[in-house]
Coordinates of C-alpha atoms in Angstrom, one line a residue:
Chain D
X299 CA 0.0 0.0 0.0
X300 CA 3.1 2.4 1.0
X301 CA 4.2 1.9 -2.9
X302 CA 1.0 2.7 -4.2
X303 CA 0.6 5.7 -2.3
X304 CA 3.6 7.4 -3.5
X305 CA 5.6 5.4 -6.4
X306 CA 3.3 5.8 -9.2
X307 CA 2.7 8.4 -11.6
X308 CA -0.8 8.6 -11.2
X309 CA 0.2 9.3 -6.9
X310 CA 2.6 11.6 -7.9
X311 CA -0.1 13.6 -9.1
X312 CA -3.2 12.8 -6.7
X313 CA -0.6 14.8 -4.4
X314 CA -0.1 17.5 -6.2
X315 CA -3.1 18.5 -6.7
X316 CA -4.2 17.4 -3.4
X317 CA -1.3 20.0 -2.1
X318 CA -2.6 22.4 -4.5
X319 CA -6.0 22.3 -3.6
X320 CA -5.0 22.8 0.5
X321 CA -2.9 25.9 -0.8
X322 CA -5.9 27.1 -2.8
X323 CA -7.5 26.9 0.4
X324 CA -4.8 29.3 2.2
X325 CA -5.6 31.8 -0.7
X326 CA -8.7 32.2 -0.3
X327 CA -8.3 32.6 3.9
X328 CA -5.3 35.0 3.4
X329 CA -7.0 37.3 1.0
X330 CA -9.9 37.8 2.5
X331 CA -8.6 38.5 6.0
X332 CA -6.0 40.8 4.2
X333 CA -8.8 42.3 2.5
X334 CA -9.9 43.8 5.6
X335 CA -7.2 46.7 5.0
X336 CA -10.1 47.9 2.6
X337 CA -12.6 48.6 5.2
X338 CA -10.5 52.4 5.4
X339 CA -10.4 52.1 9.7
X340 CA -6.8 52.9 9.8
X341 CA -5.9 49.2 10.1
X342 CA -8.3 48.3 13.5
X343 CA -10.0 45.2 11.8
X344 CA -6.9 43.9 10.2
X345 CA -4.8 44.4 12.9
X346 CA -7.6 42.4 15.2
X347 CA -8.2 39.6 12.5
X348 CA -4.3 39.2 12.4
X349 CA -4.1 39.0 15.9
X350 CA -6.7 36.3 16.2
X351 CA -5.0 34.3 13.2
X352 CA -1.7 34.9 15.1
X353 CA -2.7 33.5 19.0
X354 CA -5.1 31.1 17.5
X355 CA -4.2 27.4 18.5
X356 CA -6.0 26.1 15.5
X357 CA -4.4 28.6 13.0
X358 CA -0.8 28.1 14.3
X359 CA -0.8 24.2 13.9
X360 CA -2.5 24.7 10.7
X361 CA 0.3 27.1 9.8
X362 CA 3.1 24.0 10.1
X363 CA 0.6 22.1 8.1
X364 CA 0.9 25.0 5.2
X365 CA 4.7 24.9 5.2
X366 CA 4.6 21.2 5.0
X367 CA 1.9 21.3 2.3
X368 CA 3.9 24.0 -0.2
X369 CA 7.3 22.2 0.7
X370 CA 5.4 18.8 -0.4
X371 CA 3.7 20.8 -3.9
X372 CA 7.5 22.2 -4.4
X373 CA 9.0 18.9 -4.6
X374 CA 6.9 16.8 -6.2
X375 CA 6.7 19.3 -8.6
X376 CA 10.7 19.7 -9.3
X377 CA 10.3 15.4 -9.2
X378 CA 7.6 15.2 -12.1
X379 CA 9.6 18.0 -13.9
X380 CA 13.2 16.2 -14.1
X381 CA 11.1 13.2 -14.8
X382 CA 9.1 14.6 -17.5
X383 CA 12.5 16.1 -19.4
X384 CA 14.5 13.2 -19.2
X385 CA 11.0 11.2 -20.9
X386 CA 12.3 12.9 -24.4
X387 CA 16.5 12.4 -24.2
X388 CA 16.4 13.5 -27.7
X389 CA 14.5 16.9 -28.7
X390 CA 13.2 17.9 -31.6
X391 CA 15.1 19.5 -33.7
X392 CA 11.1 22.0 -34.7
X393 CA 8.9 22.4 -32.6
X394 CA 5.2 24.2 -32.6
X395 CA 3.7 23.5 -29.4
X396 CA 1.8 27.1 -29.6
X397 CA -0.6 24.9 -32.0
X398 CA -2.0 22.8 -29.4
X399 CA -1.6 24.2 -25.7
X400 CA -1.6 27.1 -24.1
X401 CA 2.1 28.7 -22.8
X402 CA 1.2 28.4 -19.1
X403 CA 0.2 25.3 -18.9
X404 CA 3.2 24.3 -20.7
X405 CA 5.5 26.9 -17.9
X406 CA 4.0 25.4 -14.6
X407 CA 7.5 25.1 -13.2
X408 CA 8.9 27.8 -14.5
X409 CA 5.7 30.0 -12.9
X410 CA 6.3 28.1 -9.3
X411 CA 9.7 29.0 -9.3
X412 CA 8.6 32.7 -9.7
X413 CA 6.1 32.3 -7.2
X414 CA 8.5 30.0 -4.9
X415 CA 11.1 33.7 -5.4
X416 CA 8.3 36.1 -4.4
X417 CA 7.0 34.4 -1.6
X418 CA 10.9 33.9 0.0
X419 CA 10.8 37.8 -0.1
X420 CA 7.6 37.6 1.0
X421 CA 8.0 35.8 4.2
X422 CA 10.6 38.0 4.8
X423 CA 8.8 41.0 4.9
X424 CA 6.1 40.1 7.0
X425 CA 6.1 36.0 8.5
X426 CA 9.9 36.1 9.5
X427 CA 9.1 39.8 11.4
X428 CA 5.7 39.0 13.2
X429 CA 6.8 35.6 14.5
X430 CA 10.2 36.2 15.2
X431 CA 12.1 39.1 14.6
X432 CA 9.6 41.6 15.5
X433 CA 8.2 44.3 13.6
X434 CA 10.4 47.3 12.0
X435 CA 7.8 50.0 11.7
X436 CA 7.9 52.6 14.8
X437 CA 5.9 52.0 17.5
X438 CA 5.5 48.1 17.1
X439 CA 2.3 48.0 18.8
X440 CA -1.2 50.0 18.8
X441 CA -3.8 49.5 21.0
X442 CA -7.7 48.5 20.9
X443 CA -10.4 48.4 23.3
X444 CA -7.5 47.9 25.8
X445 CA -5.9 45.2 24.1
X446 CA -2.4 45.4 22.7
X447 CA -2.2 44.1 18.8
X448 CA 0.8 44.0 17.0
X449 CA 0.5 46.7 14.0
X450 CA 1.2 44.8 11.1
X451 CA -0.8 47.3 9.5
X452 CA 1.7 49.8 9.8
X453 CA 3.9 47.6 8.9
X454 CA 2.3 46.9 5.3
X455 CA 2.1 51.0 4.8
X456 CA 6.0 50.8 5.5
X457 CA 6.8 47.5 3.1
X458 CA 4.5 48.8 0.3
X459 CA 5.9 53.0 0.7
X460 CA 8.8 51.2 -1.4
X461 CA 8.1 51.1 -5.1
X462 CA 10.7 48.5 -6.2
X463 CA 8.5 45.8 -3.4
X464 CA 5.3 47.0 -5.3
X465 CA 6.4 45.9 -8.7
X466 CA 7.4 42.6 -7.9
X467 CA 4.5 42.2 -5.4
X468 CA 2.4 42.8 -8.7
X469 CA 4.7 40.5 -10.8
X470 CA 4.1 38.0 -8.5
X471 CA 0.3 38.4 -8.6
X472 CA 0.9 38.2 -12.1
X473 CA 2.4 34.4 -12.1
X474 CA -0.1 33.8 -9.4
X475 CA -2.7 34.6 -12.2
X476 CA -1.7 32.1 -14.6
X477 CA 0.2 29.4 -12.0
X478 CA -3.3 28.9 -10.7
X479 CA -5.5 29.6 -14.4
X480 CA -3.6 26.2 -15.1
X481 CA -3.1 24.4 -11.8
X482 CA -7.3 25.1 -10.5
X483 CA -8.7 22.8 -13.1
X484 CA -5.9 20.9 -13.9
X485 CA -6.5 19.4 -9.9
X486 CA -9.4 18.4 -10.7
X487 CA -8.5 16.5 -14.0
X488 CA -5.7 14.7 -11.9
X489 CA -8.3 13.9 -9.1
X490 CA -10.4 12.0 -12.1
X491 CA -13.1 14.4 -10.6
X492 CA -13.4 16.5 -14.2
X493 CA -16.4 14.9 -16.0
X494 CA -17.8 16.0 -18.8
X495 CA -21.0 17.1 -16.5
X496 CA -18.8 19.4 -14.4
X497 CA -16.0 20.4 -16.8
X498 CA -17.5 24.0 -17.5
X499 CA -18.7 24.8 -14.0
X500 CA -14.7 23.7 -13.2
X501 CA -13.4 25.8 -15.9
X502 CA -15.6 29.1 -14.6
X503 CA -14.7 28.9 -11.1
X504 CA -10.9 27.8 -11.9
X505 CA -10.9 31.3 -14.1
X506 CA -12.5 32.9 -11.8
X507 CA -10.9 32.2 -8.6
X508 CA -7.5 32.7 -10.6
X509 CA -8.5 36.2 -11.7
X510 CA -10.4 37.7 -8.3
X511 CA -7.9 36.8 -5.7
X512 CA -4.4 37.4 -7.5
X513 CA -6.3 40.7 -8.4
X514 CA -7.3 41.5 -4.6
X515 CA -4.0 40.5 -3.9
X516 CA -2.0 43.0 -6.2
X517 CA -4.8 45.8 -5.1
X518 CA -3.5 45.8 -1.8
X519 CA 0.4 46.8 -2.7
X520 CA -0.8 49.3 -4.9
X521 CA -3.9 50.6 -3.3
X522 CA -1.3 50.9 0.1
X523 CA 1.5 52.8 -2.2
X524 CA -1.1 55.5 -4.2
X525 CA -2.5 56.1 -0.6
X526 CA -5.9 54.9 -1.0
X527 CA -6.1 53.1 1.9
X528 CA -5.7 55.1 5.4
Chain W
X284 CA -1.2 19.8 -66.5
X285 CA -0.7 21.8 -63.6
X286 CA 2.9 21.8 -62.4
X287 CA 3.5 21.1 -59.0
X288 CA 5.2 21.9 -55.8
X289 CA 8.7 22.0 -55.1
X290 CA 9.3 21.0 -51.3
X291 CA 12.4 21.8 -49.3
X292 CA 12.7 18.6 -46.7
X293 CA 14.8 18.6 -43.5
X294 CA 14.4 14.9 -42.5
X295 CA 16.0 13.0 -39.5
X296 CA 18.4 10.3 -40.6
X297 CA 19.7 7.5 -38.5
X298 CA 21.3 4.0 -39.6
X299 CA 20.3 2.6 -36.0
X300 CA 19.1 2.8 -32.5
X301 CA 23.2 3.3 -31.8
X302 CA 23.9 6.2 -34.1
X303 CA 23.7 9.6 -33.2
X304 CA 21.7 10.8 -36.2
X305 CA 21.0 14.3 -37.9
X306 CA 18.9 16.2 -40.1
X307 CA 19.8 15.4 -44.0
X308 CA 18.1 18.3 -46.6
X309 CA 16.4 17.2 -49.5
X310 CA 14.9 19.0 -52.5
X311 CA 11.6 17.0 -53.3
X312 CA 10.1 18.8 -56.8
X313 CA 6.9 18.4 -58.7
X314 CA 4.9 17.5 -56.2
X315 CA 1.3 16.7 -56.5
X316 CA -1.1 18.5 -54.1
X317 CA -3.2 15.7 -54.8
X318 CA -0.6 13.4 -52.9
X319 CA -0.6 12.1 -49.4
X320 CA 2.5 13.0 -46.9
X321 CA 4.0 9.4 -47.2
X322 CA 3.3 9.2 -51.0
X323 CA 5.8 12.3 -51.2
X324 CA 8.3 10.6 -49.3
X325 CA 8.0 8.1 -51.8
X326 CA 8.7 10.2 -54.4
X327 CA 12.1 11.2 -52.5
X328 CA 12.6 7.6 -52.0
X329 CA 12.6 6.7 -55.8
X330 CA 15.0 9.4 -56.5
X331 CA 17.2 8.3 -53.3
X332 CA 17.4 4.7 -54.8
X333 CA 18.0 6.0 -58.3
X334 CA 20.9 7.9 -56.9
X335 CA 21.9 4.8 -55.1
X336 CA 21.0 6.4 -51.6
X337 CA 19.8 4.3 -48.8
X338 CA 16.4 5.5 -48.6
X339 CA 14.3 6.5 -46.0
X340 CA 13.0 4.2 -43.3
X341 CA 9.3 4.8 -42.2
X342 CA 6.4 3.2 -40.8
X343 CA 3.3 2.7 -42.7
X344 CA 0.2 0.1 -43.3
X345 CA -2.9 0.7 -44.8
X346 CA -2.7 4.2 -45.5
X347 CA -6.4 4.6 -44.8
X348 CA -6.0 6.6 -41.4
X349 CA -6.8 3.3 -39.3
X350 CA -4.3 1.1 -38.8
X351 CA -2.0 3.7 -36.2
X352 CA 1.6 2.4 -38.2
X353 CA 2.3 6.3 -39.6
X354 CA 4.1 8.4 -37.5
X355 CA 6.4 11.2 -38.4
X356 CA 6.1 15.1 -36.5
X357 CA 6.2 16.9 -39.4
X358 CA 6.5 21.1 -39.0
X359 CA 7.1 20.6 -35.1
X360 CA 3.2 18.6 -34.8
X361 CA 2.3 15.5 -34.6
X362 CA 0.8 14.0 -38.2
X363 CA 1.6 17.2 -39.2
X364 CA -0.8 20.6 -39.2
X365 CA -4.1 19.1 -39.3
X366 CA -6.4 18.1 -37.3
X367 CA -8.1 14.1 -37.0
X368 CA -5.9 12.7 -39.4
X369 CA -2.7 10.9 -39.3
X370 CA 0.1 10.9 -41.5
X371 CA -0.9 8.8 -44.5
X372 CA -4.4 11.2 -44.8
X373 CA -2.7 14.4 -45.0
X374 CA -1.9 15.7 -48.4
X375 CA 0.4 18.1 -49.7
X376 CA -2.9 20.6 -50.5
X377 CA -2.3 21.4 -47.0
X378 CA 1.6 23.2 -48.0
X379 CA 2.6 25.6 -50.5
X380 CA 5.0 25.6 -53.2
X381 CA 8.6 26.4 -51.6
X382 CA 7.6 25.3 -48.0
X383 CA 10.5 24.2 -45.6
X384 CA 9.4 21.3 -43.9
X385 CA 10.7 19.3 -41.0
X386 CA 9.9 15.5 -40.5
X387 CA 10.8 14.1 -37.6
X388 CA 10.4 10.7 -35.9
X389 CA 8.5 10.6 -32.6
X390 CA 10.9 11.6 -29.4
X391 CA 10.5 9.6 -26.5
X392 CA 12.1 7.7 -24.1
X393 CA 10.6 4.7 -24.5
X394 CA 10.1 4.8 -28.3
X395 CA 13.6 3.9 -29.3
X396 CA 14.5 4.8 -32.9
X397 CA 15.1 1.9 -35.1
X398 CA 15.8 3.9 -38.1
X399 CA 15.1 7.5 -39.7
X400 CA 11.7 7.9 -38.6
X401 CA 10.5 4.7 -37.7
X402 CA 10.4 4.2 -33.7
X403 CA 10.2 0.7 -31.6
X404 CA 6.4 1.0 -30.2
X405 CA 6.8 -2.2 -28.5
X406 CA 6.4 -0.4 -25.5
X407 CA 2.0 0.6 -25.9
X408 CA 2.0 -3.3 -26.3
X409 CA 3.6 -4.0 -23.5
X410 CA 1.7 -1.7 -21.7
X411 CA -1.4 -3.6 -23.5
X412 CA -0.2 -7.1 -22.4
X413 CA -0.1 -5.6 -19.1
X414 CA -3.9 -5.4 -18.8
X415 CA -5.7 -3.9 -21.8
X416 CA -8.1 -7.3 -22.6
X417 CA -11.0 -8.8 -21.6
X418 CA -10.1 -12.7 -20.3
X419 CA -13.2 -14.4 -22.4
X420 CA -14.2 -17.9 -22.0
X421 CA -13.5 -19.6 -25.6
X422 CA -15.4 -23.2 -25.0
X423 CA -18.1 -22.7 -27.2
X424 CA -20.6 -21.3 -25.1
X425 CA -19.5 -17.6 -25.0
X426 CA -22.3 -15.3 -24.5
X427 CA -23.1 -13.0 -27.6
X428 CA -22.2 -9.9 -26.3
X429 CA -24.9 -8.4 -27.6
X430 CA -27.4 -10.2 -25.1
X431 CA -25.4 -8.0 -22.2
X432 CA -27.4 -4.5 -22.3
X433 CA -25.3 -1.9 -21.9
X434 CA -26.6 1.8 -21.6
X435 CA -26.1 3.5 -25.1
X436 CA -23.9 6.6 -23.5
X437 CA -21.9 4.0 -22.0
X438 CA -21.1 2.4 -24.8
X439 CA -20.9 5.0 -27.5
X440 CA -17.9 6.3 -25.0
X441 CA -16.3 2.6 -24.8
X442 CA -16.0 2.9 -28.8
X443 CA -14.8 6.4 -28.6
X444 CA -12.4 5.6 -26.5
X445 CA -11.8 2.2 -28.6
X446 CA -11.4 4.1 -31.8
X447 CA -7.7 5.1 -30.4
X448 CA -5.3 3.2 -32.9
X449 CA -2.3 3.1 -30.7
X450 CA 0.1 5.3 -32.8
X451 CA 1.6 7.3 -30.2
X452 CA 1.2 10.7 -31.3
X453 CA -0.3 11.9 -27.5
X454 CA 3.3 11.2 -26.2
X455 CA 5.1 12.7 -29.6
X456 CA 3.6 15.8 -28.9
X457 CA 3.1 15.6 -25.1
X458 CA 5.9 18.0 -23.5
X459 CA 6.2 15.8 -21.0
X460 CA 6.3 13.0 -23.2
X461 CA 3.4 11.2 -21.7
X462 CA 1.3 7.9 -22.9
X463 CA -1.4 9.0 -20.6
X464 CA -4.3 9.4 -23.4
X465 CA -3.2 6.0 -24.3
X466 CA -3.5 4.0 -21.3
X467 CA -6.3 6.4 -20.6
X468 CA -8.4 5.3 -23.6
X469 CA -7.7 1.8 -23.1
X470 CA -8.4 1.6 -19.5
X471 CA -11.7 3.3 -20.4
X472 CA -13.0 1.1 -23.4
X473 CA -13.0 -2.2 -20.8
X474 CA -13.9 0.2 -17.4
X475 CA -16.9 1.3 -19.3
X476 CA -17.9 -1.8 -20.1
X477 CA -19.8 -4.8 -18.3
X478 CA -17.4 -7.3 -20.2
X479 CA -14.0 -5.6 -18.5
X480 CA -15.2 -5.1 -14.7
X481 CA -14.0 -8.5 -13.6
X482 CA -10.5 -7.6 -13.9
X483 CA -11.2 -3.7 -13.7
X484 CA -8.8 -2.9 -10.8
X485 CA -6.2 -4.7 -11.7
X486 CA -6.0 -3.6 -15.5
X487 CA -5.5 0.2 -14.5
X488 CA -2.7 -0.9 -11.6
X489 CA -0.7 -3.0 -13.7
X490 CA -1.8 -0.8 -17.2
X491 CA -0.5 2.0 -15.0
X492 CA 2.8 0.0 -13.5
X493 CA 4.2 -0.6 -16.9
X494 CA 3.6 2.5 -18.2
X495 CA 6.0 4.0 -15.8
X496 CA 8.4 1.1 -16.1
X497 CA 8.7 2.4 -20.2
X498 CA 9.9 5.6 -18.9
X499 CA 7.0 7.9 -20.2
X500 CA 6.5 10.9 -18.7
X501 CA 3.6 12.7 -16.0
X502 CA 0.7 13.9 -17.4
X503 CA 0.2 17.4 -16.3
X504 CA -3.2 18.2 -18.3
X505 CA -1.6 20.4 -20.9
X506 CA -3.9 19.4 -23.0
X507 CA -1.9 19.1 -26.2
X508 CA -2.5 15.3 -26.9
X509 CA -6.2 15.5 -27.2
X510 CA -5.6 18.4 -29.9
X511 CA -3.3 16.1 -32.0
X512 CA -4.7 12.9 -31.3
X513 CA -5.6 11.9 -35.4
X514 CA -8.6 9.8 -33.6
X515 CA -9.8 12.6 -31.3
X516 CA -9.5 11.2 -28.3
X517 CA -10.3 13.4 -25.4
X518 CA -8.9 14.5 -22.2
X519 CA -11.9 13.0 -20.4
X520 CA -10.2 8.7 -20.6
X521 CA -7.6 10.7 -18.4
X522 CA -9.7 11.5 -16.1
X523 CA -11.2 8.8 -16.0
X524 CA -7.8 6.3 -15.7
X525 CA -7.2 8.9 -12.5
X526 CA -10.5 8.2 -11.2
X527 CA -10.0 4.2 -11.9
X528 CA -6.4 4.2 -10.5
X529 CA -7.2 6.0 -7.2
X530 CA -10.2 4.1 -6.2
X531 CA -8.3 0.6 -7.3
X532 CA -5.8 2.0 -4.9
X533 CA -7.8 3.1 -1.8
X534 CA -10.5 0.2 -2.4
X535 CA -8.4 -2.8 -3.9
X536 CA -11.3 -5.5 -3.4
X537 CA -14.3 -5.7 -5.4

């Protein structure tokens, strides 16, 4: 049972887009607590949904979970994509691949490793400084209703003042976009769930999901630079 | 009568599996558009054995689009630029006069080249051997299949899937150089079926092992095969292999 679990091909891909699916999942939870910058309070509701996502017992474990989830989708990814080039030793010597697939679909790994780059700076800037190093914007800490919350609102106004971080915060919303226009329906297919009954309600919400939350995503970088948030 | 087309070939010689092999130019001229791909690389052939030139190697049967022997990527696709046909049913209509065009044999690793553009396919019937059949009893008293009812959609998708001829052009096109519309197809034509549910689970498990033994690659639902497929064969038999594979796995007893 271990072997069939993992050895095949067919497992190698169950996993991937079961990995894929959990980190669709994150997506969705991420953007719409970071979303709550939009509600124009001067950060209160973000900084209290942070806070509870931050002390929650629930949402910490969960968080290991996540890091073992995108660290399982990274590898078995690099895996099928050394196995998949040495499948053809010999190349062609002409090739026209535009005439039957789309480019994305074709630059999966090439897109993760973009994403994989972004999300290293991204960690950075905000994970590595709320959960260990501390925050760097002046004062670290605002208070609510008597409570003290960590002000990784501020913090965002400070990360996103820089325009460099804005541009490849948007670039990575960008690979984002077409990482998951591919990889959303393309779970499902691996999954064996895509028949031909549910193959166009997959394909809308696969386009759909992949254009909405990249797109929330990048508005918050740019929305944060231009000052239309306060 | 009207004069034809002069074609400027670029095709992929090899004496064997062993050599290293390259692309050879050829000047093919007055060419019928009225001619089918392989019946313009006989033309070349004629002048090649006139000349004394070994000429070149290819597969081919019937030449009536059934039979899945004609290979050849031709213009970097797969049975060349059209769409539901293989090799031998495309015709030189489809290229102009001075064209450039590239035939190649099909690149995979485990569709050895033999020689020029013919490749060792032995590897779909092992994959076949592995589980694609229906165990029948032959003593005589066989039930007619046609006393077994079968829903029409179920089996109008069996033949679809059944109408797959084995030539490999999913995995000559596949970037990832994967035979999973193949095994997918044949999986399906016997899952669909209530002739193949007896040995159902394990045709896809062991259909599925020797696939991977080959060394083909992992489908990751590009999508290109079911676009170059000459017999149409859709995405959905991979869906449903995936679907076959993982509940043979998680539920191995009937």
């Amino acid at each position: 049972m271990a072997k069939g679990l993992f050895g095949s091909s067919l497992m190698k891909k169950f996993w991937m887009s079961i990995t894929g699916l959990f980190l669709i999942s994150f997506l969705l939870v991420h953007c719409a607590l970071n979303a709550l910058i939009f509600a124009n309070d001067g950060g209160m509701l973000f900084n209290q949904g942070a806070h509870f996502m931050g002390t929650n017992i629930i949402i910490r474990t969960m968080e290991i979970v996540l890091f073992g989830g995108l660290i399982a989708h990274v590898v078995d990814g690099l895996m099928l994509f050394f196995q998949n080039r040495s499948a053809r030793p010999v190349k062609y010597a002409y090739e026209k691949p535009s005439a039957s697939s789309k480019w994305y679909s074709r630059s999966m790994a090439l897109l993760g490793t973009l994403i994989l780059l972004f999300l290293i700076l991204h960690l950075y800037h905000f994970w590595l400084r709320t959960r260990i190093t501390g925050l760097t914007v002046q004062p670290t800490h605002v208070f609510f209703e008597g409570h003290k919350l960590e002000d990784l609102y501020g913090e965002m106004k400070f990360v996103f003042s820089h325009l460099w971080v804005v541009i490849v915060y948007v670039l990575g919303c960008f690979s984002l976009f077409w990482h998951l226009l591919h990889g959303f329906r393309s779970a499902f297919q691996s999954l064996g769930l895509n028949y031909t009954k549910y193959k166009n309600g997959i394909a809308f919400c696969g386009d759909l999901f992949s254009v909405v939350i990249p797109t929330v995503f990048a508005a918050m970088p740019v929305s944060m630079y231009m000052g239309w948030v306060h | 009568m009207e004069k034809g087309m002069n074609l400027k070939l670029k095709v992929w010689r090899q004496k064997s599996t062993a050599d290293k092999g390259g692309i050879v130019d050829y000047n093919v001229n007055n060419v019928s558009p009225d001619m089918s791909f392989l019946e313009m690389i006989d033309v070349l052939n004629e002048d090649l054995v006139k000349k004394g030139d070994d000429p070149v190697a290819f597969d081919h049967d019937c030449r009536e689009g059934i039979c899945g022997m004609c290979s050849m990527f031709i213009n970097g696709e797969a049975h060349g630029p059209n769409r539901g046909v293989t090799t031998c049913q495309l015709h030189m209509r489809s290229f102009k006069d001075g064209d450039t065009v590239y035939v190649e044999p099909w690149r995979s690793e485990g569709f050895p080249v033999i020689k020029d553009l013919m490749v060792n396919r032995g590897a779909f019937d092992r994959i076949q051997q592995a589980g694609g059949f229906v165990s029948v009893n032959t003593s005589g008293r066989t039930m007619d299949a046609n006393a077994i009812p079968i829903p029409k959609e179920d089996a109008d998708k069996a033949f679809d899937a059944a109408t797959c001829i084995g030539c490999g052009a999913c995995v000559a096109t596949c970037p990832n150089g994967s035979a999973m519309l193949f095994v997918g197809a044949k999986v399906s034509q016997f899952a669909l079926l209530p002739q193949g549910q007896v040995e159902r689970k394990d045709r896809v498990l062991n259909m599925v092992k020797q696939m991977d033994e080959e060394g083909f690659g992992n489908c990751s639902n590009i999508g290109a095969c079911e676009v170059q497929c000459p017999k149409n064969i859709s995405l959905e038999v991979i869906a449903r292999m995936n679907r076959e594979y993982l509940t043979a796995n998680v539920k191995p007893e009937n």
